[in-house]
mmCIF file of C-alpha atoms in Angstrom:
data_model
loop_
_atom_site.group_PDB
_atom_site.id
_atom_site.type_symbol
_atom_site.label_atom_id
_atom_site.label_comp_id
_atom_site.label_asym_id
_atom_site.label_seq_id
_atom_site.Cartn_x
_atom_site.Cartn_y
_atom_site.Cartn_z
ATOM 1 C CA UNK V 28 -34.674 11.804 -2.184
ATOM 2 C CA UNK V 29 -32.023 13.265 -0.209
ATOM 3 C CA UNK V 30 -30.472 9.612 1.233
ATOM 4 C CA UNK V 31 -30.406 8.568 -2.416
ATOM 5 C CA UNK V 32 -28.548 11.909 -3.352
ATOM 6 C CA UNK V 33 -26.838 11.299 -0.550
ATOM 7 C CA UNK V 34 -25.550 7.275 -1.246
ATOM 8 C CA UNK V 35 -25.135 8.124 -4.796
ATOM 9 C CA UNK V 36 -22.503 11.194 -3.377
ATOM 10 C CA UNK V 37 -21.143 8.615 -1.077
ATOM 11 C CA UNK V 38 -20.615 5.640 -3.631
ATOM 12 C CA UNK V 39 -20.786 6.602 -7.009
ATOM 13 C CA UNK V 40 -19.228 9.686 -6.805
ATOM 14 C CA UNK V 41 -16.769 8.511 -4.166
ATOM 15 C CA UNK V 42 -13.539 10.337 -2.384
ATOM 16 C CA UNK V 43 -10.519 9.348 -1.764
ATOM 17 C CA UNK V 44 -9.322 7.924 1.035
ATOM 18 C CA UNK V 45 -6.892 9.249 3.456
ATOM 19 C CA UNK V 46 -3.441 7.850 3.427
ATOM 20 C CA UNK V 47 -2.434 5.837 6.602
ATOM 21 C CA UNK V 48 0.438 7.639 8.225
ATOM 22 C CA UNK V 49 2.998 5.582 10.866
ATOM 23 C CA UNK V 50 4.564 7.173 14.074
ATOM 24 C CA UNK V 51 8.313 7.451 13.773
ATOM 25 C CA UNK V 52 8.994 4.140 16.129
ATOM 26 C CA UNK V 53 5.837 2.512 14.007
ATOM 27 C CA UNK V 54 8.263 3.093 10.943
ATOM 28 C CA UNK V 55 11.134 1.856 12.310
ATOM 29 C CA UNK V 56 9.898 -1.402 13.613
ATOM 30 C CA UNK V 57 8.190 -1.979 10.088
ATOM 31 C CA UNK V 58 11.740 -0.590 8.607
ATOM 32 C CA UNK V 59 13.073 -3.669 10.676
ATOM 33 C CA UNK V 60 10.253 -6.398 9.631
ATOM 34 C CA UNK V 61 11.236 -5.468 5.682
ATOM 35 C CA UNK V 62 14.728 -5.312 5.899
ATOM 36 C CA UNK V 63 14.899 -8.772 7.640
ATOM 37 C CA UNK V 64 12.764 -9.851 4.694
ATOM 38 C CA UNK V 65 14.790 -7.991 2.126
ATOM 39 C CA UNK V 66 17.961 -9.883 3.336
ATOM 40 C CA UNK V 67 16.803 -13.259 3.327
ATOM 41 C CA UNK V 68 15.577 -12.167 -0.342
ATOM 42 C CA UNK V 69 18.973 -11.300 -1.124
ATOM 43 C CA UNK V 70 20.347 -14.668 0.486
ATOM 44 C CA UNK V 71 18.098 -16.952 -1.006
ATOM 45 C CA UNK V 72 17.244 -15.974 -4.155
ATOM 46 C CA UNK V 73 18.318 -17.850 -7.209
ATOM 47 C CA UNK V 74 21.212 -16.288 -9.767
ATOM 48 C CA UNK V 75 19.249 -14.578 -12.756
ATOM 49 C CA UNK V 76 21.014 -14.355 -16.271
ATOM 50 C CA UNK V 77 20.880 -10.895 -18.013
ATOM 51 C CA UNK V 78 19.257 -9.429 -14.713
ATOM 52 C CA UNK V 79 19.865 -5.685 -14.734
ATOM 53 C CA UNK V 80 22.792 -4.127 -12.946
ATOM 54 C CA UNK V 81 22.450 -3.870 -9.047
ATOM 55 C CA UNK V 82 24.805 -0.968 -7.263
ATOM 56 C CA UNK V 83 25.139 -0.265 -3.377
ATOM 57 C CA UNK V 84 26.995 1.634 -1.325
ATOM 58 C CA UNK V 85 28.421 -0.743 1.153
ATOM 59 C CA UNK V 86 29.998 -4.147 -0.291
ATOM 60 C CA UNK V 87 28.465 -7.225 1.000
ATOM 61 C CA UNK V 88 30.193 -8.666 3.333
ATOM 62 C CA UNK V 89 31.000 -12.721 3.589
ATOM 63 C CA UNK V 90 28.529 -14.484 5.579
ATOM 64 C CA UNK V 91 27.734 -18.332 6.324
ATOM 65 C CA UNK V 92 24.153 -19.895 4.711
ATOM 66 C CA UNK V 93 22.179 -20.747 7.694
ATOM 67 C CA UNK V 94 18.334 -21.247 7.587
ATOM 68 C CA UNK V 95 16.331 -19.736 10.484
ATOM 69 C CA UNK V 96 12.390 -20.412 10.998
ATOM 70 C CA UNK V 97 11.966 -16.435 11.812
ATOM 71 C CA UNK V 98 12.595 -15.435 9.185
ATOM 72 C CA UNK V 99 10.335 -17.611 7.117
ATOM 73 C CA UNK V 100 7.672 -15.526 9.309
ATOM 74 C CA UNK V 101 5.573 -12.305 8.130
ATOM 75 C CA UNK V 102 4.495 -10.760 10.676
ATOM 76 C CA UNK V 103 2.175 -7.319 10.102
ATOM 77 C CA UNK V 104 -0.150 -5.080 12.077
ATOM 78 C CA UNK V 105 -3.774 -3.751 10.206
ATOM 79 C CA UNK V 106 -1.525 -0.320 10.172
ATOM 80 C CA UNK V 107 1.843 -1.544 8.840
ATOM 81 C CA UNK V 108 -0.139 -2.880 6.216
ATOM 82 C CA UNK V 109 -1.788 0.396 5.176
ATOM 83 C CA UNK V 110 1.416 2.068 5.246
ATOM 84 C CA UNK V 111 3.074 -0.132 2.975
ATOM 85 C CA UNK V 112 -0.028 0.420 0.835
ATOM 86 C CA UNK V 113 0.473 4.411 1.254
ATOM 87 C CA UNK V 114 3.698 4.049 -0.363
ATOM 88 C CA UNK V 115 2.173 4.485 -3.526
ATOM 89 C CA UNK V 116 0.073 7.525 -3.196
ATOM 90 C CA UNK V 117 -2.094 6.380 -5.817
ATOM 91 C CA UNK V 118 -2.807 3.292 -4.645
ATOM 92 C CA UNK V 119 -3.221 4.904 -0.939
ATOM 93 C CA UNK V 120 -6.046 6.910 -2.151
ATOM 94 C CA UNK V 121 -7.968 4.076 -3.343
ATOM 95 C CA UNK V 122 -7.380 1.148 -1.149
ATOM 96 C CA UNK V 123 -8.046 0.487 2.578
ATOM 97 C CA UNK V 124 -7.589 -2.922 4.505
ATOM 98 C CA UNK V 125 -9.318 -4.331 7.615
ATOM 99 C CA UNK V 126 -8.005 -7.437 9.847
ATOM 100 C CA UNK V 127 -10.392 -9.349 11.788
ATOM 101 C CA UNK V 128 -10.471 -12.942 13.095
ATOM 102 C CA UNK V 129 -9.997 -15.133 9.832
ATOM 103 C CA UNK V 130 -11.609 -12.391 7.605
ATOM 104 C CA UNK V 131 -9.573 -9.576 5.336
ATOM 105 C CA UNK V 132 -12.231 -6.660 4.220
ATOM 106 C CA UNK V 133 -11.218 -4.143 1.384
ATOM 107 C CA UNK V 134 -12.229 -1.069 0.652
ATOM 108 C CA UNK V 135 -11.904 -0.207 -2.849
ATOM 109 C CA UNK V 136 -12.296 2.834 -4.940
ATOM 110 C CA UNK V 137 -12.946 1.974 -8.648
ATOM 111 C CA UNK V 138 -12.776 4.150 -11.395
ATOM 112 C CA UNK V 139 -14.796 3.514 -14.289
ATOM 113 C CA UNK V 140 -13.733 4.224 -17.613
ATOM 114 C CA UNK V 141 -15.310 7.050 -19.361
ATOM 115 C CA UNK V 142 -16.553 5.309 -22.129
ATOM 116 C CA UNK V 143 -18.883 2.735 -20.065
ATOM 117 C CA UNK V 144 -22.495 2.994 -20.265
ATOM 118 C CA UNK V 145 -24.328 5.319 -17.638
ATOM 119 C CA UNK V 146 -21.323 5.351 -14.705
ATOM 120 C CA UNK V 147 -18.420 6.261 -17.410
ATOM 121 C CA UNK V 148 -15.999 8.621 -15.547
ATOM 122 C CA UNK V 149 -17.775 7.674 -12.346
ATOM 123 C CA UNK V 150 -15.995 6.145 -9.482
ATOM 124 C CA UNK V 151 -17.843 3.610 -7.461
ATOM 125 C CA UNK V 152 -16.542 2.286 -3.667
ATOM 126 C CA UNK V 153 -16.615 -1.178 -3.261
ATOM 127 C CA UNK V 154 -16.296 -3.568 -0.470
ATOM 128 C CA UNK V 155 -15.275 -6.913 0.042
ATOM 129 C CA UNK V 156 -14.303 -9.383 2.207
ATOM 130 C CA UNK V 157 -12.069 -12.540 1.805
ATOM 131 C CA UNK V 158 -11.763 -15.240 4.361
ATOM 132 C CA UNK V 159 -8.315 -16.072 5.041
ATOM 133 C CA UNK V 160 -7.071 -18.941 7.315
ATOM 134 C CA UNK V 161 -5.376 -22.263 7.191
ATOM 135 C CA UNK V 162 -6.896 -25.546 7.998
ATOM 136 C CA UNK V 163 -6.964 -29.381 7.079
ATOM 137 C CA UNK V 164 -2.884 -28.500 6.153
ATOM 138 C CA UNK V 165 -3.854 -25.818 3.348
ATOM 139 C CA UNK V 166 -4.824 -22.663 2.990
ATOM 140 C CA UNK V 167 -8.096 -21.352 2.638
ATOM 141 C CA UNK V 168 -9.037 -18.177 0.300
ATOM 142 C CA UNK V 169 -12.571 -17.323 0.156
ATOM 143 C CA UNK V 170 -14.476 -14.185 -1.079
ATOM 144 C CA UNK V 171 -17.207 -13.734 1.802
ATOM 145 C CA UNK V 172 -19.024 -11.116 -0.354
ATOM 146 C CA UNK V 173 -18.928 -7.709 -2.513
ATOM 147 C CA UNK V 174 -21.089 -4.979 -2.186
ATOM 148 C CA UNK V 175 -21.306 -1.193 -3.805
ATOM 149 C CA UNK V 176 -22.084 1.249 -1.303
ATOM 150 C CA UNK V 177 -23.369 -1.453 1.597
ATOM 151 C CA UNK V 178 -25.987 -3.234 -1.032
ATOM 152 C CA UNK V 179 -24.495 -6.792 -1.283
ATOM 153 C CA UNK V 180 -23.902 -8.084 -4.809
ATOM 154 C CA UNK V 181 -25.161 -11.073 -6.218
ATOM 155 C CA UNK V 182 -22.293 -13.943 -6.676
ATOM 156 C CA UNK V 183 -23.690 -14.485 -10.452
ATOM 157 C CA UNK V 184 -22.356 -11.208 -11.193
ATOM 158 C CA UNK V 185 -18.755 -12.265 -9.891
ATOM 159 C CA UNK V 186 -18.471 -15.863 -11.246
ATOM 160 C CA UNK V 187 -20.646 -17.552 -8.711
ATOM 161 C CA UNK V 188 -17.192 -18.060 -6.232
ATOM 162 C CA UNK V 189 -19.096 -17.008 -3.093
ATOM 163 C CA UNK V 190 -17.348 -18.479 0.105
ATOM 164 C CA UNK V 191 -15.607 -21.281 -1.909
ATOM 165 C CA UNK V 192 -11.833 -22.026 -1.367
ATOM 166 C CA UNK V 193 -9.997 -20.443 -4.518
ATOM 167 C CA UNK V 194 -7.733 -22.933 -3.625
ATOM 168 C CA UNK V 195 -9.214 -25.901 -3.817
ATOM 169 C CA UNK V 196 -11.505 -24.668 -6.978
ATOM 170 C CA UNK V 197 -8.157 -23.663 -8.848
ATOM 171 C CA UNK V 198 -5.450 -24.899 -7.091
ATOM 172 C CA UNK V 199 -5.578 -28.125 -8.777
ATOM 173 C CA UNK V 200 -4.741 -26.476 -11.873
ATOM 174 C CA UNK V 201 -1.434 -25.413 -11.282
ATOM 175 C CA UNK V 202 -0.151 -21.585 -11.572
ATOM 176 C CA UNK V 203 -0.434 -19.161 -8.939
ATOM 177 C CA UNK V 204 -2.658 -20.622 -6.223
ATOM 178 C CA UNK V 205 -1.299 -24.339 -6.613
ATOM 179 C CA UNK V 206 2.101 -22.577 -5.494
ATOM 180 C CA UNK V 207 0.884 -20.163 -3.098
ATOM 181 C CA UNK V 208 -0.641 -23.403 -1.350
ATOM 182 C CA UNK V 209 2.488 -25.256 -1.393
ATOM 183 C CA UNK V 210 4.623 -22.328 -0.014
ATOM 184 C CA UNK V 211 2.467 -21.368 3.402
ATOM 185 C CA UNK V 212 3.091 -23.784 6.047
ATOM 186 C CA UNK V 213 0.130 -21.512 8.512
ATOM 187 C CA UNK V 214 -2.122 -18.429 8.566
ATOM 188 C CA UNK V 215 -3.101 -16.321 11.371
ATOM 189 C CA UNK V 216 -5.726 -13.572 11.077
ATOM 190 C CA UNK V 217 -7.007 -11.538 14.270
ATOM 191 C CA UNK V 218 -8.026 -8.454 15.308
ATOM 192 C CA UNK V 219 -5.818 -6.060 13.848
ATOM 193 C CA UNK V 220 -2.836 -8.609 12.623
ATOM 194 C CA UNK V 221 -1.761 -10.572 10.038
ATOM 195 C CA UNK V 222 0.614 -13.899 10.344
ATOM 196 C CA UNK V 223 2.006 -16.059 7.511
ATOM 197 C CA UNK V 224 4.842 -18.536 7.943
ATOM 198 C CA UNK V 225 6.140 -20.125 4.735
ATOM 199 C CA UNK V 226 7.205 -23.494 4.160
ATOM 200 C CA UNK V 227 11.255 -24.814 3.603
#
């Protein structure tokens, strides 16, 4: 009785997490990573009729197009990651990432509206992990498995996708993962880090 009191504290009634906090040279190399981002954003993207007005400080300054392969590279730690997640308090509270070889793994705290049957105002921690890599020149996106509270769930109750490429299933569809496979040239996950480089 008391370890089901105690997984039904632990998962049904779950906390929040804690927030993942960087160093202040941890936040300036990730200040550096998404400001190399943010100005190939600026450089490449496409003119946008009626887009909202944009104001800055400092005028931008005239600068040559040139096209270099670093930057087409993101590059994050497990931590960086969580940081930019703890951004948004909110979300910080309720989401938590893991990198291992190949494999992403998400923790997940899910509220459940009040008016649903028996866990209404409940919120319930869930866990899942997605295998993400790149091989035969594609992507591959596969959910490895969900579970509440370390009891596995069966792949019926989440449309029967278990360990099958979302890309391949869907891709051939068009819409989002029919261009998310045409813009990643490779994928790296290990222990810890995450690697994408994205295609001219």
């Amino acid at each position: 009785a008391l370890l089901s009191a105690w997984w039904v504290k632990q998962n049904i009634y779950a906390s929040q997490f804690e927030p993942t906090r960087l160093s202040a040279k941890e936040q300036q190399v990730l200040d550096s990573k998404l400001a190399k981002l943010e100005e190939s954003a600026v450089k490449e993207k496409p003119a946008i009729k009626k887009a909202k007005p944009y104001h800055q400080s400092v005028p931008l300054e005239p600068e040559r197009y040139s096209e270099d392969d670093a930057k087409r590279e993101i590059s994050l730690s497990e931590k960086e990651l969580n940081a930019l997640i703890a951004k948004n308090p909110e979300t910080a509270k309720r989401v938590a990432i893991d990198l291992a070889d190949d494999l992403v793994s998400v923790k997940l705290l899910l509220p459940v509206d009040e008016d649903f049957p028996i866990l209404g105002g409940k919120t319930l921690r869930l866990f899942f992990g997605v295998t993400l890599s790149y091989k035969e020149d594609r992507p591959t996106v596969a959910i490895r498995g969900v579970s509440l509270g370390g009891v596995p769930l069966p792949s019926a109750w989440w449309g029967d996708i278990k360990n099958k490429n979302l890309v391949e299933e869907f891709g051939s569809e068009g819409g989002f993962w029919d261009l998310f496979s045409k813009g990643v040239e490779d994928i790296k996950i290990r222990e810890g880090h995450l690697w994408i480089k994205l295609k001219e």
